[in-house]
């Protein structure tokens, strides 16, 4: 009977079937970083346990490395504290650490493939949800929690239920300007952000087969965004050439033997899947999204201009003379706040000085929440409470800190990275 890569790798790493029905699964490679390991190491110390297979565990400083100044101690005291714990624990348990001095430090899901630690046919665990990235080279890789990090350190195994398998086929060819991120966003949009719950994804089809390793890494990285436990691409010539010469990959004749085995574990023709999803690569458009299931098509600038009325702007605001910029900013504020602007009433004639100021204060207090009517300051005088958060430096928006989270989220056109 034809088998899938998931079947082969799972069977090769099964230690036994537990009474619960789960599999005791051997973890071939364990990657750790400074965020999810301090508690795991502390639990090992309290239980007086050692790391079972230290040669299979590699660590790196990932999330806390400052952008501007990497000199120790770090300016952020919390980052420095996590670094201290990481250095101490890695030394105490005899584990290899890729820090800045090693020249191999980096994002944990990037250095694995780059160094050749990540190889086809492996089971890989890491305390980070985007561990699915490593599936690009044909590995079964999944993120785990801190307690499971402890379990892998202590036993080199995990208790897991084998997921169902969905093959995601992207056929045809991509249009110009469509890239790997657009492909995985289209997949998530079709299947849903929870569509992969309980599944592993096998990415296949002509589009996937013609992707570079970097593009495959992008696709597999976001498997978790669609709810899948892991995602992988079958190893092929692209995989083998990418791993050739990597520091931790086999060398010489050993590499040739490994390459032959890597090809043999690919899904066989006629293998059965729990589900198959198909997408037409030619129909995928470049997109930007607030959430993966909420697409906003992004056409090239000339194509967009053809669909807009004369004088219109691509962001949907009307064209016009120079003073139109002020109107644009007012409209943007109304979109964010979802309330009509506060207008200052005209002063009454007949010597009633100060009437305008009092009316403005009443209008301002009318929409402030309880307990904030006493706000004063230049921001409050302009209709915005002092203590607001400027989200567009320079001119555009001013979002009050006290505004409800749901309201603050409206109008936020962030791109998912």
PDB file of N, CA, C and O in Angstrom, residues 299-349:
ATOM      1  N   UNK A 299      -3.943  45.331  -6.424  1.00  0.00           N
ATOM      2  CA  UNK A 299      -3.592  45.317  -7.838  1.00  0.00           C
ATOM      3  C   UNK A 299      -2.400  46.235  -8.072  1.00  0.00           C
ATOM      4  O   UNK A 299      -2.126  47.124  -7.283  1.00  0.00           O
ATOM      5  N   UNK A 300      -1.690  46.043  -9.168  1.00  0.00           N
ATOM      6  CA  UNK A 300      -0.627  46.984  -9.521  1.00  0.00           C
ATOM      7  C   UNK A 300      -1.178  48.393  -9.647  1.00  0.00           C
ATOM      8  O   UNK A 300      -2.364  48.594  -9.909  1.00  0.00           O
ATOM      9  N   UNK A 301      -0.319  49.400  -9.461  1.00  0.00           N
ATOM     10  CA  UNK A 301      -0.770  50.792  -9.388  1.00  0.00           C
ATOM     11  C   UNK A 301      -1.547  51.213 -10.632  1.00  0.00           C
ATOM     12  O   UNK A 301      -2.589  51.865 -10.536  1.00  0.00           O
ATOM     13  N   UNK A 302      -1.069  50.835 -11.831  1.00  0.00           N
ATOM     14  CA  UNK A 302      -1.759  51.259 -13.053  1.00  0.00           C
ATOM     15  C   UNK A 302      -3.144  50.626 -13.145  1.00  0.00           C
ATOM     16  O   UNK A 302      -4.106  51.246 -13.560  1.00  0.00           O
ATOM     17  N   UNK A 303      -3.248  49.347 -12.734  1.00  0.00           N
ATOM     18  CA  UNK A 303      -4.543  48.673 -12.781  1.00  0.00           C
ATOM     19  C   UNK A 303      -5.513  49.324 -11.809  1.00  0.00           C
ATOM     20  O   UNK A 303      -6.696  49.467 -12.096  1.00  0.00           O
ATOM     21  N   UNK A 304      -5.023  49.721 -10.653  1.00  0.00           N
ATOM     22  CA  UNK A 304      -5.897  50.380  -9.675  1.00  0.00           C
ATOM     23  C   UNK A 304      -6.390  51.712 -10.218  1.00  0.00           C
ATOM     24  O   UNK A 304      -7.544  52.074 -10.087  1.00  0.00           O
ATOM     25  N   UNK A 305      -5.470  52.449 -10.835  1.00  0.00           N
ATOM     26  CA  UNK A 305      -5.842  53.765 -11.339  1.00  0.00           C
ATOM     27  C   UNK A 305      -6.945  53.682 -12.374  1.00  0.00           C
ATOM     28  O   UNK A 305      -7.798  54.569 -12.468  1.00  0.00           O
ATOM     29  N   UNK A 306      -6.953  52.606 -13.142  1.00  0.00           N
ATOM     30  CA  UNK A 306      -7.972  52.461 -14.182  1.00  0.00           C
ATOM     31  C   UNK A 306      -9.362  52.281 -13.604  1.00  0.00           C
ATOM     32  O   UNK A 306     -10.356  52.534 -14.276  1.00  0.00           O
ATOM     33  N   UNK A 307      -9.467  51.838 -12.356  1.00  0.00           N
ATOM     34  CA  UNK A 307     -10.758  51.577 -11.740  1.00  0.00           C
ATOM     35  C   UNK A 307     -11.216  52.724 -10.844  1.00  0.00           C
ATOM     36  O   UNK A 307     -12.260  52.631 -10.205  1.00  0.00           O
ATOM     37  N   UNK A 308     -10.431  53.797 -10.785  1.00  0.00           N
ATOM     38  CA  UNK A 308     -10.774  54.920  -9.913  1.00  0.00           C
ATOM     39  C   UNK A 308     -11.274  56.091 -10.746  1.00  0.00           C
ATOM     40  O   UNK A 308     -10.802  56.319 -11.861  1.00  0.00           O
ATOM     41  N   UNK A 309     -12.229  56.880 -10.209  1.00  0.00           N
ATOM     42  CA  UNK A 309     -12.670  58.065 -10.929  1.00  0.00           C
ATOM     43  C   UNK A 309     -11.557  59.096 -11.022  1.00  0.00           C
ATOM     44  O   UNK A 309     -10.613  59.070 -10.239  1.00  0.00           O
ATOM     45  N   UNK A 310     -11.701  59.973 -11.974  1.00  0.00           N
ATOM     46  CA  UNK A 310     -10.667  60.979 -12.202  1.00  0.00           C
ATOM     47  C   UNK A 310     -10.466  61.817 -10.939  1.00  0.00           C
ATOM     48  O   UNK A 310     -11.425  62.303 -10.347  1.00  0.00           O
ATOM     49  N   UNK A 311      -9.223  62.005 -10.550  1.00  0.00           N
ATOM     50  CA  UNK A 311      -8.912  62.797  -9.368  1.00  0.00           C
ATOM     51  C   UNK A 311      -8.967  62.002  -8.080  1.00  0.00           C
ATOM     52  O   UNK A 311      -8.626  62.518  -7.022  1.00  0.00           O
ATOM     53  N   UNK A 312      -9.404  60.730  -8.147  1.00  0.00           N
ATOM     54  CA  UNK A 312      -9.488  59.927  -6.923  1.00  0.00           C
ATOM     55  C   UNK A 312      -8.118  59.411  -6.545  1.00  0.00           C
ATOM     56  O   UNK A 312      -7.193  59.381  -7.349  1.00  0.00           O
ATOM     57  N   UNK A 313      -7.984  58.964  -5.264  1.00  0.00           N
ATOM     58  CA  UNK A 313      -6.722  58.448  -4.762  1.00  0.00           C
ATOM     59  C   UNK A 313      -6.886  56.973  -4.432  1.00  0.00           C
ATOM     60  O   UNK A 313      -7.962  56.547  -4.049  1.00  0.00           O
ATOM     61  N   UNK A 314      -5.809  56.191  -4.557  1.00  0.00           N
ATOM     62  CA  UNK A 314      -5.939  54.742  -4.339  1.00  0.00           C
ATOM     63  C   UNK A 314      -6.439  54.371  -2.957  1.00  0.00           C
ATOM     64  O   UNK A 314      -7.014  53.324  -2.783  1.00  0.00           O
ATOM     65  N   UNK A 315      -6.189  55.217  -1.920  1.00  0.00           N
ATOM     66  CA  UNK A 315      -6.636  54.851  -0.581  1.00  0.00           C
ATOM     67  C   UNK A 315      -8.098  55.190  -0.348  1.00  0.00           C
ATOM     68  O   UNK A 315      -8.590  55.050   0.770  1.00  0.00           O
ATOM     69  N   UNK A 316      -8.812  55.654  -1.369  1.00  0.00           N
ATOM     70  CA  UNK A 316     -10.250  55.825  -1.243  1.00  0.00           C
ATOM     71  C   UNK A 316     -10.692  57.218  -0.851  1.00  0.00           C
ATOM     72  O   UNK A 316     -11.877  57.508  -0.799  1.00  0.00           O
ATOM     73  N   UNK A 317      -9.767  58.148  -0.605  1.00  0.00           N
ATOM     74  CA  UNK A 317     -10.128  59.513  -0.259  1.00  0.00           C
ATOM     75  C   UNK A 317     -10.187  60.353  -1.530  1.00  0.00           C
ATOM     76  O   UNK A 317      -9.448  60.125  -2.484  1.00  0.00           O
ATOM     77  N   UNK A 318     -11.065  61.335  -1.501  1.00  0.00           N
ATOM     78  CA  UNK A 318     -11.285  62.112  -2.713  1.00  0.00           C
ATOM     79  C   UNK A 318     -10.091  62.996  -3.047  1.00  0.00           C
ATOM     80  O   UNK A 318      -9.371  63.466  -2.177  1.00  0.00           O
ATOM     81  N   UNK A 319      -9.915  63.228  -4.333  1.00  0.00           N
ATOM     82  CA  UNK A 319      -8.895  64.165  -4.748  1.00  0.00           C
ATOM     83  C   UNK A 319      -9.404  65.583  -4.576  1.00  0.00           C
ATOM     84  O   UNK A 319     -10.559  65.824  -4.250  1.00  0.00           O
ATOM     85  N   UNK A 320      -8.559  66.580  -4.818  1.00  0.00           N
ATOM     86  CA  UNK A 320      -9.016  67.948  -4.686  1.00  0.00           C
ATOM     87  C   UNK A 320      -7.866  68.892  -4.440  1.00  0.00           C
ATOM     88  O   UNK A 320      -6.701  68.532  -4.540  1.00  0.00           O
ATOM     89  N   UNK A 321      -8.182  70.130  -4.106  1.00  0.00           N
ATOM     90  CA  UNK A 321      -7.144  71.141  -3.887  1.00  0.00           C
ATOM     91  C   UNK A 321      -6.359  70.857  -2.613  1.00  0.00           C
ATOM     92  O   UNK A 321      -6.590  69.887  -1.897  1.00  0.00           O
ATOM     93  N   UNK A 322      -5.431  71.773  -2.295  1.00  0.00           N
ATOM     94  CA  UNK A 322      -4.515  71.570  -1.174  1.00  0.00           C
ATOM     95  C   UNK A 322      -5.245  71.425   0.148  1.00  0.00           C
ATOM     96  O   UNK A 322      -4.836  70.642   1.004  1.00  0.00           O
ATOM     97  N   UNK A 323      -6.356  72.173   0.332  1.00  0.00           N
ATOM     98  CA  UNK A 323      -7.061  72.097   1.614  1.00  0.00           C
ATOM     99  C   UNK A 323      -7.739  70.743   1.815  1.00  0.00           C
ATOM    100  O   UNK A 323      -8.214  70.437   2.906  1.00  0.00           O
ATOM    101  N   UNK A 324      -7.767  69.894   0.749  1.00  0.00           N
ATOM    102  CA  UNK A 324      -8.409  68.602   0.881  1.00  0.00           C
ATOM    103  C   UNK A 324      -7.682  67.710   1.889  1.00  0.00           C
ATOM    104  O   UNK A 324      -8.274  66.825   2.488  1.00  0.00           O
ATOM    105  N   UNK A 325      -6.375  67.952   2.089  1.00  0.00           N
ATOM    106  CA  UNK A 325      -5.624  67.163   3.052  1.00  0.00           C
ATOM    107  C   UNK A 325      -6.218  67.250   4.437  1.00  0.00           C
ATOM    108  O   UNK A 325      -6.259  66.256   5.175  1.00  0.00           O
ATOM    109  N   UNK A 326      -6.690  68.440   4.819  1.00  0.00           N
ATOM    110  CA  UNK A 326      -7.313  68.581   6.133  1.00  0.00           C
ATOM    111  C   UNK A 326      -8.592  67.769   6.207  1.00  0.00           C
ATOM    112  O   UNK A 326      -8.879  67.121   7.218  1.00  0.00           O
ATOM    113  N   UNK A 327      -9.381  67.770   5.135  1.00  0.00           N
ATOM    114  CA  UNK A 327     -10.610  66.983   5.115  1.00  0.00           C
ATOM    115  C   UNK A 327     -10.303  65.494   5.170  1.00  0.00           C
ATOM    116  O   UNK A 327     -11.001  64.727   5.831  1.00  0.00           O
ATOM    117  N   UNK A 328      -9.216  65.065   4.489  1.00  0.00           N
ATOM    118  CA  UNK A 328      -8.814  63.673   4.548  1.00  0.00           C
ATOM    119  C   UNK A 328      -8.530  63.252   5.976  1.00  0.00           C
ATOM    120  O   UNK A 328      -8.936  62.178   6.425  1.00  0.00           O
ATOM    121  N   UNK A 329      -7.810  64.077   6.708  1.00  0.00           N
ATOM    122  CA  UNK A 329      -7.459  63.724   8.081  1.00  0.00           C
ATOM    123  C   UNK A 329      -8.688  63.662   8.968  1.00  0.00           C
ATOM    124  O   UNK A 329      -8.796  62.815   9.847  1.00  0.00           O
ATOM    125  N   UNK A 330      -9.646  64.564   8.728  1.00  0.00           N
ATOM    126  CA  UNK A 330     -10.882  64.510   9.503  1.00  0.00           C
ATOM    127  C   UNK A 330     -11.640  63.202   9.222  1.00  0.00           C
ATOM    128  O   UNK A 330     -12.176  62.581  10.140  1.00  0.00           O
ATOM    129  N   UNK A 331     -11.690  62.809   7.965  1.00  0.00           N
ATOM    130  CA  UNK A 331     -12.397  61.578   7.615  1.00  0.00           C
ATOM    131  C   UNK A 331     -11.713  60.356   8.227  1.00  0.00           C
ATOM    132  O   UNK A 331     -12.370  59.428   8.679  1.00  0.00           O
ATOM    133  N   UNK A 332     -10.387  60.354   8.238  1.00  0.00           N
ATOM    134  CA  UNK A 332      -9.667  59.245   8.847  1.00  0.00           C
ATOM    135  C   UNK A 332      -9.954  59.160  10.339  1.00  0.00           C
ATOM    136  O   UNK A 332     -10.120  58.077  10.899  1.00  0.00           O
ATOM    137  N   UNK A 333     -10.024  60.312  11.001  1.00  0.00           N
ATOM    138  CA  UNK A 333     -10.344  60.294  12.429  1.00  0.00           C
ATOM    139  C   UNK A 333     -11.739  59.755  12.663  1.00  0.00           C
ATOM    140  O   UNK A 333     -11.994  59.007  13.603  1.00  0.00           O
ATOM    141  N   UNK A 334     -12.679  60.116  11.800  1.00  0.00           N
ATOM    142  CA  UNK A 334     -14.041  59.615  11.965  1.00  0.00           C
ATOM    143  C   UNK A 334     -14.098  58.112  11.742  1.00  0.00           C
ATOM    144  O   UNK A 334     -14.848  57.396  12.414  1.00  0.00           O
ATOM    145  N   UNK A 335     -13.298  57.602  10.779  1.00  0.00           N
ATOM    146  CA  UNK A 335     -13.277  56.164  10.550  1.00  0.00           C
ATOM    147  C   UNK A 335     -12.770  55.405  11.768  1.00  0.00           C
ATOM    148  O   UNK A 335     -13.275  54.348  12.120  1.00  0.00           O
ATOM    149  N   UNK A 336     -11.746  55.941  12.425  1.00  0.00           N
ATOM    150  CA  UNK A 336     -11.161  55.265  13.571  1.00  0.00           C
ATOM    151  C   UNK A 336     -12.054  55.364  14.791  1.00  0.00           C
ATOM    152  O   UNK A 336     -12.305  54.390  15.491  1.00  0.00           O
ATOM    153  N   UNK A 337     -12.569  56.534  15.049  1.00  0.00           N
ATOM    154  CA  UNK A 337     -13.334  56.734  16.275  1.00  0.00           C
ATOM    155  C   UNK A 337     -14.788  56.306  16.153  1.00  0.00           C
ATOM    156  O   UNK A 337     -15.471  56.121  17.161  1.00  0.00           O
ATOM    157  N   UNK A 338     -15.304  56.161  14.918  1.00  0.00           N
ATOM    158  CA  UNK A 338     -16.687  55.741  14.727  1.00  0.00           C
ATOM    159  C   UNK A 338     -17.663  56.664  15.461  1.00  0.00           C
ATOM    160  O   UNK A 338     -18.597  56.226  16.107  1.00  0.00           O
ATOM    161  N   UNK A 339     -17.371  57.934  15.422  1.00  0.00           N
ATOM    162  CA  UNK A 339     -18.280  58.905  16.044  1.00  0.00           C
ATOM    163  C   UNK A 339     -18.180  60.212  15.263  1.00  0.00           C
ATOM    164  O   UNK A 339     -17.156  60.489  14.651  1.00  0.00           O
ATOM    165  N   UNK A 340     -19.209  61.007  15.287  1.00  0.00           N
ATOM    166  CA  UNK A 340     -19.139  62.289  14.585  1.00  0.00           C
ATOM    167  C   UNK A 340     -18.123  63.203  15.256  1.00  0.00           C
ATOM    168  O   UNK A 340     -17.907  63.111  16.462  1.00  0.00           O
ATOM    169  N   UNK A 341     -17.475  64.062  14.486  1.00  0.00           N
ATOM    170  CA  UNK A 341     -16.494  64.965  15.079  1.00  0.00           C
ATOM    171  C   UNK A 341     -17.152  65.950  16.038  1.00  0.00           C
ATOM    172  O   UNK A 341     -18.311  66.322  15.878  1.00  0.00           O
ATOM    173  N   UNK A 342     -16.400  66.363  17.036  1.00  0.00           N
ATOM    174  CA  UNK A 342     -16.889  67.355  17.993  1.00  0.00           C
ATOM    175  C   UNK A 342     -16.611  68.730  17.412  1.00  0.00           C
ATOM    176  O   UNK A 342     -15.461  69.090  17.173  1.00  0.00           O
ATOM    177  N   UNK A 343     -17.668  69.480  17.163  1.00  0.00           N
ATOM    178  CA  UNK A 343     -17.517  70.812  16.587  1.00  0.00           C
ATOM    179  C   UNK A 343     -17.745  71.863  17.660  1.00  0.00           C
ATOM    180  O   UNK A 343     -18.609  71.718  18.530  1.00  0.00           O
ATOM    181  N   UNK A 344     -16.975  72.907  17.595  1.00  0.00           N
ATOM    182  CA  UNK A 344     -17.110  73.986  18.562  1.00  0.00           C
ATOM    183  C   UNK A 344     -18.244  74.908  18.136  1.00  0.00           C
ATOM    184  O   UNK A 344     -18.256  75.408  17.007  1.00  0.00           O
ATOM    185  N   UNK A 345     -19.233  75.165  19.011  1.00  0.00           N
ATOM    186  CA  UNK A 345     -20.310  76.091  18.654  1.00  0.00           C
ATOM    187  C   UNK A 345     -19.793  77.520  18.552  1.00  0.00           C
ATOM    188  O   UNK A 345     -18.797  77.875  19.179  1.00  0.00           O
ATOM    189  N   UNK A 346     -20.496  78.282  17.729  1.00  0.00           N
ATOM    190  CA  UNK A 346     -20.094  79.685  17.584  1.00  0.00           C
ATOM    191  C   UNK A 346     -20.388  80.457  18.863  1.00  0.00           C
ATOM    192  O   UNK A 346     -21.319  80.158  19.598  1.00  0.00           O
ATOM    193  N   UNK A 347     -19.588  81.466  19.079  1.00  0.00           N
ATOM    194  CA  UNK A 347     -19.853  82.319  20.227  1.00  0.00           C
ATOM    195  C   UNK A 347     -21.119  83.143  19.993  1.00  0.00           C
ATOM    196  O   UNK A 347     -21.380  83.607  18.892  1.00  0.00           O
ATOM    197  N   UNK A 348     -21.866  83.286  21.045  1.00  0.00           N
ATOM    198  CA  UNK A 348     -23.048  84.126  20.928  1.00  0.00           C
ATOM    199  C   UNK A 348     -22.655  85.588  20.984  1.00  0.00           C
ATOM    200  O   UNK A 348     -21.761  85.976  21.702  1.00  0.00           O
ATOM    201  N   UNK A 349     -23.401  86.349  20.230  1.00  0.00           N
ATOM    202  CA  UNK A 349     -23.125  87.781  20.243  1.00  0.00           C
ATOM    203  C   UNK A 349     -23.792  88.429  21.452  1.00  0.00           C
ATOM    204  O   UNK A 349     -24.596  87.833  22.131  1.00  0.00           O
TER     205      UNK A 349
END
